[in-house]
PDB file of C-alpha atoms in Angstrom:
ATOM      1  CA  UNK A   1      15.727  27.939   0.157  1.00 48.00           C
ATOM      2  CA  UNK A   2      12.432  26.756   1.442  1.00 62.00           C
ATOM      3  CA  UNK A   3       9.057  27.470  -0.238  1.00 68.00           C
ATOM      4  CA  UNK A   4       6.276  29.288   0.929  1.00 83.00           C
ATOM      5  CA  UNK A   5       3.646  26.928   2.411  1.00 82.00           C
ATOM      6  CA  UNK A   6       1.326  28.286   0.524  1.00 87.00           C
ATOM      7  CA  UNK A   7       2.629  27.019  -2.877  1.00 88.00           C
ATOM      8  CA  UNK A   8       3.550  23.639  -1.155  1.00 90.00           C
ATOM      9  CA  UNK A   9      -0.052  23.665  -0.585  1.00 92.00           C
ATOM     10  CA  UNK A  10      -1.084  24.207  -3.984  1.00 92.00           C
ATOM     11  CA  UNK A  11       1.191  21.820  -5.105  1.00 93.00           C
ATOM     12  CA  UNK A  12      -0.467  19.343  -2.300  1.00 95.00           C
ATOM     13  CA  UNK A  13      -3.855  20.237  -3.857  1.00 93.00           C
ATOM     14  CA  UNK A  14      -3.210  19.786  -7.148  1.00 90.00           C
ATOM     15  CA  UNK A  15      -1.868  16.149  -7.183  1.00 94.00           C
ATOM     16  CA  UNK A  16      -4.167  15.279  -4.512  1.00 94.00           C
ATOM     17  CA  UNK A  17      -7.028  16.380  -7.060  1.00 88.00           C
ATOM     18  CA  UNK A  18      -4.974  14.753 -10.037  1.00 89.00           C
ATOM     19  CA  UNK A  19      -4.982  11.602  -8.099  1.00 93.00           C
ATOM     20  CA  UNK A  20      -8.141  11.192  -6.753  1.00 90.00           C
ATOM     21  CA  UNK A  21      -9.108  11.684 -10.436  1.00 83.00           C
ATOM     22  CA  UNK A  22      -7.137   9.606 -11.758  1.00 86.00           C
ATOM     23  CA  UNK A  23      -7.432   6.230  -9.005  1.00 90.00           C
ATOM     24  CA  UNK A  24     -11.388   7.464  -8.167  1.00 86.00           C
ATOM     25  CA  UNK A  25     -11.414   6.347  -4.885  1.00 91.00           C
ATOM     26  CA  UNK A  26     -15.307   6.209  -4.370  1.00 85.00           C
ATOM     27  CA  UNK A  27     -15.771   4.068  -7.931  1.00 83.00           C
ATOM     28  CA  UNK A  28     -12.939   1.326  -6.568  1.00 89.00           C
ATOM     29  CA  UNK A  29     -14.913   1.073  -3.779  1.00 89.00           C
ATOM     30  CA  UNK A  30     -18.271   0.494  -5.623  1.00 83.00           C
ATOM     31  CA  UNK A  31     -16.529  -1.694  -8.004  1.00 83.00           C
ATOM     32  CA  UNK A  32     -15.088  -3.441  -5.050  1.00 89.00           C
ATOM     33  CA  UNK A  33     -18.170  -4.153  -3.151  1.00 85.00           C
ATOM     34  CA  UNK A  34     -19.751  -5.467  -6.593  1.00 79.00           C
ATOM     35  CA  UNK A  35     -16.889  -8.667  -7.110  1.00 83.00           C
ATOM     36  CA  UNK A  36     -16.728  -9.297  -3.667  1.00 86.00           C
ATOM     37  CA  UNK A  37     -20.262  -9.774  -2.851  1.00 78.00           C
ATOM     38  CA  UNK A  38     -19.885 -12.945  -1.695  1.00 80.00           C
ATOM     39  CA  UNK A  39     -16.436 -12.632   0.252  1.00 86.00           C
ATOM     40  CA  UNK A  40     -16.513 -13.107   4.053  1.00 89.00           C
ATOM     41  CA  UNK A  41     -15.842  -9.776   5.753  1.00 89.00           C
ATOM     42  CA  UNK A  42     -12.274 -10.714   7.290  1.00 93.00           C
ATOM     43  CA  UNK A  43     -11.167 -11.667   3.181  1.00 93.00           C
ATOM     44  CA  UNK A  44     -12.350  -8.387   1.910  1.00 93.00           C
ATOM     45  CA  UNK A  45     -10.722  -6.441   4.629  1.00 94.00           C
ATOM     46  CA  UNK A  46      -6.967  -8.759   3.421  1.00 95.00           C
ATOM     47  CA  UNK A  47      -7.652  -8.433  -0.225  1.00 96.00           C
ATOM     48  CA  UNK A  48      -8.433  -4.673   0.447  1.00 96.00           C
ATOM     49  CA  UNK A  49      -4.792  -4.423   2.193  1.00 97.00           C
ATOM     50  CA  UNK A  50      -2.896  -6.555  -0.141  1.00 96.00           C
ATOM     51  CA  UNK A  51      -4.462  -4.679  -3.015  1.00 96.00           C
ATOM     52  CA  UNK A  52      -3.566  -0.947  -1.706  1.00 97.00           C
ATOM     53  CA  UNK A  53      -0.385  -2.367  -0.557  1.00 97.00           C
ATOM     54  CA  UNK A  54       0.252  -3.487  -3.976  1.00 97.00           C
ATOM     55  CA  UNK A  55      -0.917  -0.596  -5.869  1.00 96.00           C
ATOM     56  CA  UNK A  56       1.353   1.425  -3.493  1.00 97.00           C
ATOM     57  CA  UNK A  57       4.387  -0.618  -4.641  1.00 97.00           C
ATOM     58  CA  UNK A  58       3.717  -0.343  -8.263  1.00 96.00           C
ATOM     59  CA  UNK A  59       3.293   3.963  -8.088  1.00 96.00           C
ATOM     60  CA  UNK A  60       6.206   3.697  -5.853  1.00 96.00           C
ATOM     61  CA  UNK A  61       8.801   2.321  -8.160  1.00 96.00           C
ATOM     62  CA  UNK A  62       7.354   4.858 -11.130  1.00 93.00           C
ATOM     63  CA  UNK A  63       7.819   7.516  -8.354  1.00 93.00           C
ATOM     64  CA  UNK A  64      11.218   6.839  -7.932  1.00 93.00           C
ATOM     65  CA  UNK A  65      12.652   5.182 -10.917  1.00 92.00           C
ATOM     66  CA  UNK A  66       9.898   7.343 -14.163  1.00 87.00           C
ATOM     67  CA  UNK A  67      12.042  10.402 -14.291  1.00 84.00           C
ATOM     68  CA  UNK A  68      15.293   7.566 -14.961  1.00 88.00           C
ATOM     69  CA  UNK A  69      13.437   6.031 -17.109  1.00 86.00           C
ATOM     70  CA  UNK A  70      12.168   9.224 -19.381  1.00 84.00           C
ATOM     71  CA  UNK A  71      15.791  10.322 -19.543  1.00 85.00           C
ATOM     72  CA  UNK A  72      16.939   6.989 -21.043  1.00 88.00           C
ATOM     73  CA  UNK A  73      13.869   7.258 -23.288  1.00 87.00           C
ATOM     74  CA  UNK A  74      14.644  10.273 -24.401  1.00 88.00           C
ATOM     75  CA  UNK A  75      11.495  11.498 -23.801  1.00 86.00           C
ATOM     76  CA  UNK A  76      11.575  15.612 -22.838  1.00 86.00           C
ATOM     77  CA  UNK A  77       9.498  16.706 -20.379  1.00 83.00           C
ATOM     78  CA  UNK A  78       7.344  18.797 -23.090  1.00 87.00           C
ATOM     79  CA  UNK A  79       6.191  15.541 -24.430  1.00 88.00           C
ATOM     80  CA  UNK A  80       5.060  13.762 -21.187  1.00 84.00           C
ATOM     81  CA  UNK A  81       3.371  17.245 -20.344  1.00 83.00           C
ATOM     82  CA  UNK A  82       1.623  16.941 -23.404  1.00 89.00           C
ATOM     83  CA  UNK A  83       0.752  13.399 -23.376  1.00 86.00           C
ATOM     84  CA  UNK A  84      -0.142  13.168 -19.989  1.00 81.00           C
ATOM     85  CA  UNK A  85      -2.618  15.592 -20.396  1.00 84.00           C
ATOM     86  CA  UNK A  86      -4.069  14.188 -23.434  1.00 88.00           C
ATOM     87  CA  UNK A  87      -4.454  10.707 -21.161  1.00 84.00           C
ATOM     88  CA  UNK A  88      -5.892  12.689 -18.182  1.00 81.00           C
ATOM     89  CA  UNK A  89      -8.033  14.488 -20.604  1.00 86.00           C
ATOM     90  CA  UNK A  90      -9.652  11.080 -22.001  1.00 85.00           C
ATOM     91  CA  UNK A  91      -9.846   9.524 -18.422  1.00 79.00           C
ATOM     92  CA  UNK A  92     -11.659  13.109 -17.750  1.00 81.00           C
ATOM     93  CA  UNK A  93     -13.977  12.365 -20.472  1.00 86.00           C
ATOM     94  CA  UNK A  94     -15.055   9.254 -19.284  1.00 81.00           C
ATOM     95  CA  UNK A  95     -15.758  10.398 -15.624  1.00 78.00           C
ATOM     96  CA  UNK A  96     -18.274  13.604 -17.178  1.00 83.00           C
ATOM     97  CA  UNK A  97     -19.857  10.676 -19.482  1.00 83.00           C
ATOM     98  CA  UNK A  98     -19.778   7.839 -16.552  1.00 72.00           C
ATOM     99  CA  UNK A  99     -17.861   6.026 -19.129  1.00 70.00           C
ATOM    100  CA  UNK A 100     -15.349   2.990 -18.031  1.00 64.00           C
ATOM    101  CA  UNK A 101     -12.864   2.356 -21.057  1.00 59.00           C
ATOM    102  CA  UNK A 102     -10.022   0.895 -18.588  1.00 54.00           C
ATOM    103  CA  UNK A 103      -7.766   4.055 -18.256  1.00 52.00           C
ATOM    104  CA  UNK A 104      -8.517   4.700 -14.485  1.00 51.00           C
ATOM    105  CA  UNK A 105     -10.668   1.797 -14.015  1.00 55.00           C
ATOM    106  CA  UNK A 106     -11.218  -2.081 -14.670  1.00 57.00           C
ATOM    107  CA  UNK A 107     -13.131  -2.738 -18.339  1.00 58.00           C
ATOM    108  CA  UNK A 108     -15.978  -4.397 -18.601  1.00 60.00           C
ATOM    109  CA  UNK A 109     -14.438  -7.485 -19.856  1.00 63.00           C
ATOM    110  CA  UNK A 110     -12.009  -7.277 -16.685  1.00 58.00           C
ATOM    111  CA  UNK A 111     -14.915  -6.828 -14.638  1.00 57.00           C
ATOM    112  CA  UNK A 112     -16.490  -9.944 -15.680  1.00 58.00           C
ATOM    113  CA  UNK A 113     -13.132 -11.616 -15.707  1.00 58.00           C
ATOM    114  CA  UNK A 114     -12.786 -10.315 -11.993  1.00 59.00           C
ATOM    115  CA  UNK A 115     -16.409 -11.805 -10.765  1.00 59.00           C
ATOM    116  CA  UNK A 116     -16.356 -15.243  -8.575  1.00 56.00           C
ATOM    117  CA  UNK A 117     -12.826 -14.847  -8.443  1.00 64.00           C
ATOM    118  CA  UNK A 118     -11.568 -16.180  -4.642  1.00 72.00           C
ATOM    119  CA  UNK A 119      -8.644 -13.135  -4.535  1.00 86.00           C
ATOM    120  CA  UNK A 120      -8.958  -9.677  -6.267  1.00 89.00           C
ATOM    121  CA  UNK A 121      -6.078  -7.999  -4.560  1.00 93.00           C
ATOM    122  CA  UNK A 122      -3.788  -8.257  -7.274  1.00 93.00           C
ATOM    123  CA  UNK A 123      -5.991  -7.632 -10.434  1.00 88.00           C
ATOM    124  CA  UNK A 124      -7.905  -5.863 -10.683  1.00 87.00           C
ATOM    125  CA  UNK A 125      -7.852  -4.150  -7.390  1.00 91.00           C
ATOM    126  CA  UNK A 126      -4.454  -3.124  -7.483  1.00 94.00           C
ATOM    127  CA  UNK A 127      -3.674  -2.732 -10.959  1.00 89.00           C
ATOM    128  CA  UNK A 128      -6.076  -1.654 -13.125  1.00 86.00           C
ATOM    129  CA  UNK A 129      -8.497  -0.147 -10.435  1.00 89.00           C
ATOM    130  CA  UNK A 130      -6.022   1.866  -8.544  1.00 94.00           C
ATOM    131  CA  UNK A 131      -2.402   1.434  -9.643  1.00 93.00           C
ATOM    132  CA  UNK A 132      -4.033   1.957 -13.896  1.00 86.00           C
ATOM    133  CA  UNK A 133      -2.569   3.853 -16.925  1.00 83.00           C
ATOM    134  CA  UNK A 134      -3.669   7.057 -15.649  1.00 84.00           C
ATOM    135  CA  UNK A 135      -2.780   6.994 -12.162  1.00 90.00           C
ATOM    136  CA  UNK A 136       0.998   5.648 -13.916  1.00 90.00           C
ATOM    137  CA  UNK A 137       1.542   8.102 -15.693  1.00 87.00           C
ATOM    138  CA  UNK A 138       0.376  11.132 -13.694  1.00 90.00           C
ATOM    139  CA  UNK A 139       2.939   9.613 -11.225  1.00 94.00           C
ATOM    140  CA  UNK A 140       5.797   9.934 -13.286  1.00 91.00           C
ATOM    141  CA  UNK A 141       4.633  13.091 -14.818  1.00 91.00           C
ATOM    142  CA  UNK A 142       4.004  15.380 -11.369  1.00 93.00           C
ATOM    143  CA  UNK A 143       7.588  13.585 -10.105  1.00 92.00           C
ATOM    144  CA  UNK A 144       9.165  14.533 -13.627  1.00 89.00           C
ATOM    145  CA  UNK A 145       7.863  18.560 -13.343  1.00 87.00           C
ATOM    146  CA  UNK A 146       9.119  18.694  -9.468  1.00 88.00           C
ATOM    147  CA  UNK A 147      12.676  17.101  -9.966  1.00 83.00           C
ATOM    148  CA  UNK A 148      15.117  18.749  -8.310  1.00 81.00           C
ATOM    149  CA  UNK A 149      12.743  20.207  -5.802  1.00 90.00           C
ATOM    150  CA  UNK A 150      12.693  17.754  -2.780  1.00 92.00           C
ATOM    151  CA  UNK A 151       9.494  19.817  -0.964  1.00 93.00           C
ATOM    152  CA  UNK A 152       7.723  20.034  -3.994  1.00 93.00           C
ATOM    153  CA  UNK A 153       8.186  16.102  -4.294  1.00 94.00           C
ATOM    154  CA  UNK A 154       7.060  15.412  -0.799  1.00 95.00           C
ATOM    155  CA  UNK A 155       4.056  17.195  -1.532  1.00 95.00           C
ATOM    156  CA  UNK A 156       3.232  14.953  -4.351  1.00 95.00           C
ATOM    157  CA  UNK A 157       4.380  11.843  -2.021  1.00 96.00           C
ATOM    158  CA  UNK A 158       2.124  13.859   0.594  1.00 97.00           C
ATOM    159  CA  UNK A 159      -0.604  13.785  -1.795  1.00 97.00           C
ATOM    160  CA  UNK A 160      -0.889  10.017  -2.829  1.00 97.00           C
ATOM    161  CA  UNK A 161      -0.333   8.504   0.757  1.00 97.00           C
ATOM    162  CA  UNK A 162      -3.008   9.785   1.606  1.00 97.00           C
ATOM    163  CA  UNK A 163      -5.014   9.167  -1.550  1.00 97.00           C
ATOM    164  CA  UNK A 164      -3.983   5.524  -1.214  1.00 97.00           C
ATOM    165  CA  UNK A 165      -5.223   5.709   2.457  1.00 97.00           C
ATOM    166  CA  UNK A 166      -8.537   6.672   1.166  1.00 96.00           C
ATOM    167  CA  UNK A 167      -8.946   4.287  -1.011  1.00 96.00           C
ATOM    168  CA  UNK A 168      -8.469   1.553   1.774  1.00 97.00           C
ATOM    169  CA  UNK A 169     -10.392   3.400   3.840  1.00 96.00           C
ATOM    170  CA  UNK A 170     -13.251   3.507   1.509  1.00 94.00           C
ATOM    171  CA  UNK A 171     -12.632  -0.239   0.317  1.00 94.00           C
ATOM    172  CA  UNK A 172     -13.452  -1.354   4.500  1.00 93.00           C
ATOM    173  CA  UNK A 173     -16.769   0.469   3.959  1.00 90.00           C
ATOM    174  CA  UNK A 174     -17.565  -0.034   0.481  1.00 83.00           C
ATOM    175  CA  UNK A 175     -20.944  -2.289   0.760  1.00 79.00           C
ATOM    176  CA  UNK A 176     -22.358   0.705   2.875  1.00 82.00           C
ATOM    177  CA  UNK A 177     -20.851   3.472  -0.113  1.00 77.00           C
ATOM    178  CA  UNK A 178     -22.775   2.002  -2.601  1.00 72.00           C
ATOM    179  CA  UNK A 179     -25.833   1.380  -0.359  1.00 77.00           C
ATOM    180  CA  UNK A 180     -25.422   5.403   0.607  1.00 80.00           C
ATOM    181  CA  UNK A 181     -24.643   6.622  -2.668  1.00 75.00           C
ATOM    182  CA  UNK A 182     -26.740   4.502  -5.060  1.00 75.00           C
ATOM    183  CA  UNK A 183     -25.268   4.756  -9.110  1.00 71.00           C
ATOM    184  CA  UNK A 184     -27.054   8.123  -9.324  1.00 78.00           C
ATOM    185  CA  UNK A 185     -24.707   9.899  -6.443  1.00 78.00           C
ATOM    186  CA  UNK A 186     -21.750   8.113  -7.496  1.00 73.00           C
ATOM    187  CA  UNK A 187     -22.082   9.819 -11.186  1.00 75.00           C
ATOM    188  CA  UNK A 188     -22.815  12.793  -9.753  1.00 81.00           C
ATOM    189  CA  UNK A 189     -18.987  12.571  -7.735  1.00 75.00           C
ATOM    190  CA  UNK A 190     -17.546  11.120 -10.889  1.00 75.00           C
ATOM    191  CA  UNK A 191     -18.605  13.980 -13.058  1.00 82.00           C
ATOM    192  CA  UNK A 192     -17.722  17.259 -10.797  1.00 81.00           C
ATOM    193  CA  UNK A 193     -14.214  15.447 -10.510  1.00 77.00           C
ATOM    194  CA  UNK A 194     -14.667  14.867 -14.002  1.00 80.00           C
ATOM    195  CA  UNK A 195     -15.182  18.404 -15.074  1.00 85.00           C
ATOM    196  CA  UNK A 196     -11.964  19.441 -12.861  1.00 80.00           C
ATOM    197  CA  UNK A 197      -9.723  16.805 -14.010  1.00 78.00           C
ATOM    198  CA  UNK A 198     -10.385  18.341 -18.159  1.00 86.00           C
ATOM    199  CA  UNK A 199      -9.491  21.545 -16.534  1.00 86.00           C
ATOM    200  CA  UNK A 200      -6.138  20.326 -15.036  1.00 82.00           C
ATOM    201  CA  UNK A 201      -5.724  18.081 -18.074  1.00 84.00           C
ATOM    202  CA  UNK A 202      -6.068  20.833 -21.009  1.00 90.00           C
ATOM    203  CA  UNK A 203      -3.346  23.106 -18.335  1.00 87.00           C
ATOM    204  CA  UNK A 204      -0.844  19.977 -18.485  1.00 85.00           C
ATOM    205  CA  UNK A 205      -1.193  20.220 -22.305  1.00 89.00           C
ATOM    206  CA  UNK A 206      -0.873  24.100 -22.167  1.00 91.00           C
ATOM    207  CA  UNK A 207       2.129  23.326 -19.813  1.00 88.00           C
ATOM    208  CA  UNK A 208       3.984  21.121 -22.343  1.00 87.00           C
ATOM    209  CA  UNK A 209       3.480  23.336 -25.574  1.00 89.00           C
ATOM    210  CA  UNK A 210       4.460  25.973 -24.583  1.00 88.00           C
ATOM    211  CA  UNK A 211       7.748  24.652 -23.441  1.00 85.00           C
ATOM    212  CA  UNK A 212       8.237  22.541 -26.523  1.00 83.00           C
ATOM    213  CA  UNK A 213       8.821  25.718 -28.283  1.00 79.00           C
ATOM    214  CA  UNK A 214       7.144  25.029 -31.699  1.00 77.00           C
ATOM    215  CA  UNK A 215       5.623  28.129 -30.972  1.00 71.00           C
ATOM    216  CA  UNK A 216       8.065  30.454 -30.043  1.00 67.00           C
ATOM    217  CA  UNK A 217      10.627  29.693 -32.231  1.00 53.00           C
ATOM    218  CA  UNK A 218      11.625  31.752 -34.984  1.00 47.00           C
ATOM    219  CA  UNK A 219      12.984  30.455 -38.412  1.00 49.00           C
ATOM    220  CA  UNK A 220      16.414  31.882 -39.855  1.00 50.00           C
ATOM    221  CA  UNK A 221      14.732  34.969 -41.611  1.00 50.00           C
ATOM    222  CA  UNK A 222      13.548  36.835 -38.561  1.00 49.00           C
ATOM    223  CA  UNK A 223       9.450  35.419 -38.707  1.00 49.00           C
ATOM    224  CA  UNK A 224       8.030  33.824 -36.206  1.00 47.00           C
ATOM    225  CA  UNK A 225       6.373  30.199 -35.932  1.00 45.00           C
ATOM    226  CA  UNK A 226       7.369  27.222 -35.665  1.00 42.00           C
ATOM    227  CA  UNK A 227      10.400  25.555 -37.190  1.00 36.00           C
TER     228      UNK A 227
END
């Protein structure tokens, strides 16, 4: 039985959302433009599609083998609800607070690491900048809640192709981003996505309590609360 588009579409939005929370396509850019500086144009357009590329293989195999994986963890999908919301929720905290702590983007200490060096593509332009904790585990948690449900899943698939195509598309053009933008508009992005990511964040925790059932259980004498 198909679903209606319009939840496919919510679905789409969501992860989308999630995503472009989670990877922050606009900071990867700035960050970009910053350790490339001196980079011929041609380099920085190859490190730019070796790094998506990458970053695309890496959330790939979590897409397809994290669900696997939780199951042979034993890990329920309560828990990842509820953890991955936690992890979304910090990320979320940083992005209000223009914080970097290295869950959706490179540290400082990578960052200085990252400077003068002749290719970024692998780190930390693929993984921590765009293939990072967060963006990890969203992955397996939005492919975990839709199992079973192969529209729902293309959706999410749907959702992070074309995040990852923004990202390059945003990496050709960074220098003239962070020229447009300045670190004043780029907060101001950060933090509105920021503010929506907590949102989805505190729902994902919601999500995962409330199907844990340690509050809805009932104990052998008939009162309620958890076991």
């Amino acid at each position: 039985m198909s679903l209606p588009f319009d939840l496919l579409w919510q679905n789409f939005l969501v992860a989308f959302l999630a995503y472009f929370a989670a990877i922050g396509p606009i900071d990867v850019a700035a960050i970009f433009a910053s350790i490339t500086a001196g980079a011929p144009p041609r380099a920085r357009r190859a490190m730019a599609l070796k790094g998506v590329g990458i970053a695309a293989a890496i959330l790939g195999a979590f897409l397809l083998f994290g669900p696997a994986l939780l199951k042979h963890l034993g890990i329920s999908l309560a828990a990842l609800r509820t953890a991955g919301g936690v992890l979304l929720f910090l990320i979320a905290l940083d992005m209000v607070f223009a914080r970097h702590s290295g869950g959706s983007s490179a540290s400082d200490e990578e960052r200085v690491e990252a400077v003068g060096k002749e290719d970024v593509s692998v780190f930390p332009l693929a993984t921590p900048l765009i293939a990072g904790p967060g963006a990890i585990g969203l992955t397996v948690l939005l492919i975990a809640e839709r199992e079973g449900a192969p529209a729902r899943i293309a959706a999410v698939v749907t959702a992070l192709c074309c995040i990852l195509l923004l990202t390059y598309v945003l990496l050709l053009g960074a220098t003239r981003i962070q020229k447009l933008l300045g670190v004043t508009g780029l907060n101001v992005v950060t933090r509105v996505v920021g503010v929506l990511l907590a949102a989805l964040a505190v729902q994902f925790v919601f999500d995962g309590l409330a199907d844990s059932g340690l509050f809805t259980a009932s104990d052998p004498g008939g009162h309620g609360g958890p076991l």
